[in-house]
Tab-separated table of C-alpha atoms in Angstrom:
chain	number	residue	atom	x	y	z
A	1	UNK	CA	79.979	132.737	98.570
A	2	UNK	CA	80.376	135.456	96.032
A	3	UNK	CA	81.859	139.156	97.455
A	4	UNK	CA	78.567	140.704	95.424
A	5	UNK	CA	76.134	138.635	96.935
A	6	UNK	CA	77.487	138.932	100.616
A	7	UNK	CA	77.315	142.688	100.149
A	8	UNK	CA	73.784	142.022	98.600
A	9	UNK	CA	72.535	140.276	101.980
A	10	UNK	CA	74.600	142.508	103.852
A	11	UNK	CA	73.213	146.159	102.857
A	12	UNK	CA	69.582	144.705	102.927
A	13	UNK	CA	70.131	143.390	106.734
A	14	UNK	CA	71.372	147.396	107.220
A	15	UNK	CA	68.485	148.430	105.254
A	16	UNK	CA	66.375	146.797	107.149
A	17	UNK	CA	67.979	147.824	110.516
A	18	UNK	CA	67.654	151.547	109.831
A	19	UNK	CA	64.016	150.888	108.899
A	20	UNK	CA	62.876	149.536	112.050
A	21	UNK	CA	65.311	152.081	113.732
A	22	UNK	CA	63.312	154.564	112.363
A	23	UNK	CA	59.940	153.214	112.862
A	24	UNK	CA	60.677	152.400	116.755
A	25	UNK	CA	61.584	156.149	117.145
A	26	UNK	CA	58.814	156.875	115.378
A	27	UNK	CA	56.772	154.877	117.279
A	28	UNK	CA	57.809	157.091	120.037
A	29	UNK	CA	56.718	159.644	118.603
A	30	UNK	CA	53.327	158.489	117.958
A	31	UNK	CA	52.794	157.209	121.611
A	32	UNK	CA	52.907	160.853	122.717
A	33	UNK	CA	50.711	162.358	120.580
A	34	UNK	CA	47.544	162.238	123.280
A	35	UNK	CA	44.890	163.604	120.294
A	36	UNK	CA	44.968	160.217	118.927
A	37	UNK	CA	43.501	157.208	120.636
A	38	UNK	CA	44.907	153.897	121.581
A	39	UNK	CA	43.849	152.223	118.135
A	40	UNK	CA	44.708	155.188	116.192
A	41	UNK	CA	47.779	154.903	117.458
A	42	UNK	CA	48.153	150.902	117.033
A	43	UNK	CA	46.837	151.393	113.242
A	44	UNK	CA	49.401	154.094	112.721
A	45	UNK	CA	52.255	152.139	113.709
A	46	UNK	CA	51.152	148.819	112.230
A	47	UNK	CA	50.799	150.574	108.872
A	48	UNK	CA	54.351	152.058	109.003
A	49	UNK	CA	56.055	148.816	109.879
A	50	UNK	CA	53.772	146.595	107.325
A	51	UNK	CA	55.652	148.507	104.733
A	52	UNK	CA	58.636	147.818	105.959
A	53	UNK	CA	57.996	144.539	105.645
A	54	UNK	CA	56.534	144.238	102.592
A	55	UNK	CA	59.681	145.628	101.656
A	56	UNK	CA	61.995	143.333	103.220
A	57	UNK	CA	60.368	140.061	104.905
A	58	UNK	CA	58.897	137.038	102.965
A	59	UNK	CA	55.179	136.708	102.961
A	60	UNK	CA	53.917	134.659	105.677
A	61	UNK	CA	51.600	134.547	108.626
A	62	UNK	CA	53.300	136.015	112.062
A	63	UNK	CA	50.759	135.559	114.177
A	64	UNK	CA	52.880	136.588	117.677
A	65	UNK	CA	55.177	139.161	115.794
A	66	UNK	CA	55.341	142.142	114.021
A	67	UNK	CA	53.744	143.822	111.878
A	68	UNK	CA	50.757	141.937	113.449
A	69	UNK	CA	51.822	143.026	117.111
A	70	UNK	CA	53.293	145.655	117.438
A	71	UNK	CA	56.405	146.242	120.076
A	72	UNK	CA	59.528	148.584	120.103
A	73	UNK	CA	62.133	149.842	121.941
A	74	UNK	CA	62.938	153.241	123.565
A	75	UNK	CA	65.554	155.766	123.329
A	76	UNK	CA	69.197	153.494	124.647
A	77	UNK	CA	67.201	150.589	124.143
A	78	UNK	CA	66.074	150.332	120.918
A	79	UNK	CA	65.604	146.308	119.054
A	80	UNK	CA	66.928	147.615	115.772
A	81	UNK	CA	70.300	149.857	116.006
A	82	UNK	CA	72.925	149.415	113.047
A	83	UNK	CA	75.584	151.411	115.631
A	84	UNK	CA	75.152	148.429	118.015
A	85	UNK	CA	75.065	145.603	116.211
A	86	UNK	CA	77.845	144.452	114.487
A	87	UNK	CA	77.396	141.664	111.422
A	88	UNK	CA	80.534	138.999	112.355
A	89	UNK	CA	79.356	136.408	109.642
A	90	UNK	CA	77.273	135.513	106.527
A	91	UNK	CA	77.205	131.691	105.976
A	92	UNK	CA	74.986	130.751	102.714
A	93	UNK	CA	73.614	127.132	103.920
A	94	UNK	CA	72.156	126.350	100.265
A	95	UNK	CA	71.084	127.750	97.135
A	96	UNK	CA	68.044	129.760	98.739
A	97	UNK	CA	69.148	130.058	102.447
A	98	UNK	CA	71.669	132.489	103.993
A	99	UNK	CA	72.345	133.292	107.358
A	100	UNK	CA	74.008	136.573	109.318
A	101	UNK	CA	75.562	136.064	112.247
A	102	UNK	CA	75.000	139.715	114.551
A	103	UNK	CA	76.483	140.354	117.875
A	104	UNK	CA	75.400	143.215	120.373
A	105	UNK	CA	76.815	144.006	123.607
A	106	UNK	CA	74.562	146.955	124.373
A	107	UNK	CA	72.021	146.787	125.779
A	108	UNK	CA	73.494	143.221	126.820
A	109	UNK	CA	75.167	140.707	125.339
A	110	UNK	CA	73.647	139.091	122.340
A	111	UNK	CA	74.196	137.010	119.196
A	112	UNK	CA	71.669	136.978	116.475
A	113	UNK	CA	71.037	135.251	113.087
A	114	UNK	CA	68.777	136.616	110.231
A	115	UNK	CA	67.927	134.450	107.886
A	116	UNK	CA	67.614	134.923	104.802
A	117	UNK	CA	65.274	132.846	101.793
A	118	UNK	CA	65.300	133.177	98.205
A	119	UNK	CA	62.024	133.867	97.040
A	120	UNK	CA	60.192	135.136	94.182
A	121	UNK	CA	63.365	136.270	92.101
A	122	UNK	CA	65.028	137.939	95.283
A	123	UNK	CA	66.600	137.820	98.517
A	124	UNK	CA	64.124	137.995	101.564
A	125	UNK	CA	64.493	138.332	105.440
A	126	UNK	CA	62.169	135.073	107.013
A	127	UNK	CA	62.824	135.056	110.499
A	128	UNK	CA	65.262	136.078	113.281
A	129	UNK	CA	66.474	134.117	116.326
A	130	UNK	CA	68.735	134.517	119.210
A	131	UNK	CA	71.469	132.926	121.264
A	132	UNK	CA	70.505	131.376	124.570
A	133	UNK	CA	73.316	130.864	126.825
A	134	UNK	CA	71.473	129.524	129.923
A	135	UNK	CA	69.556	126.923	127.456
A	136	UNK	CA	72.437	126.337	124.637
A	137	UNK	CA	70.090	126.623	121.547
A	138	UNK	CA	69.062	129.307	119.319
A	139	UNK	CA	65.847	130.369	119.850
A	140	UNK	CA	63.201	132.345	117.241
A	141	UNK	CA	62.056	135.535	118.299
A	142	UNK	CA	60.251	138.343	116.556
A	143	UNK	CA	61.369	140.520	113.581
């Protein structure tokens, strides 16, 4: 794979990171503010995230994930944290498909992939999924 296009893949996974960083501490944020209701608050946080990806994610129903549910972390938990996770591998398994290997030890102990599609003239995040020791398979979980 070429240095410029690892980089490519590379700095939009971090992009992407810091975004939902952001918009779970926002999220925060917007859970405390009592003024506005439960589905205020919902509507708020869906809107933020849809942009995000818009941004970054292929177009595609996502029925049990975000930005159609909506879940984050909280302060020394938080899904998304670029200090945390560290990228060990980018592996480019065709023309249009790349994956990044992740691995995180805090919380606990995991090891991601991202992977990444070719689509409409640019690179695009499709899906996430995650190491499972006790069952020996990866497994898809949420953006």
């Amino acid at each position: 794979m070429e240095t410029e296009l690892k980089e490519t893949i590379q700095n939009l996974l971090l992009q992407f990171m810091q975004n939902m960083h952001e918009w779970e501490v926002m999220c925060n944020d917007i859970a405390k503010q009592n003024e506005l209701s439960f589905e205020e608050q919902f509507n708020k946080q869906k809107e933020l995230v849809s942009k995000i990806f818009l941004n970054y994610c292929t177009s595609r129903e996502r029925k049990n994930s975000r930005p159609t549910t909506i879940s984050y972390g909280n302060e020394g938990s938080y899904e998304y944290d670029i200090n945390e996770e560290e990228i060990t591998d980018i592996v480019e398994e065709g023309k249009d498909r790349i994956v990044v290997h992740t691995y995180r030890e805090v919380p606990m102990q995991e090891k991601k992939q991202y992977i990444f599609l070719f689509k409409k003239g640019k690179w695009l995040l499709d899906s996430k999924k995650r190491y499972s020791s006790w069952k020996q398979k990866w497994l898809s979980v949420s953006l």
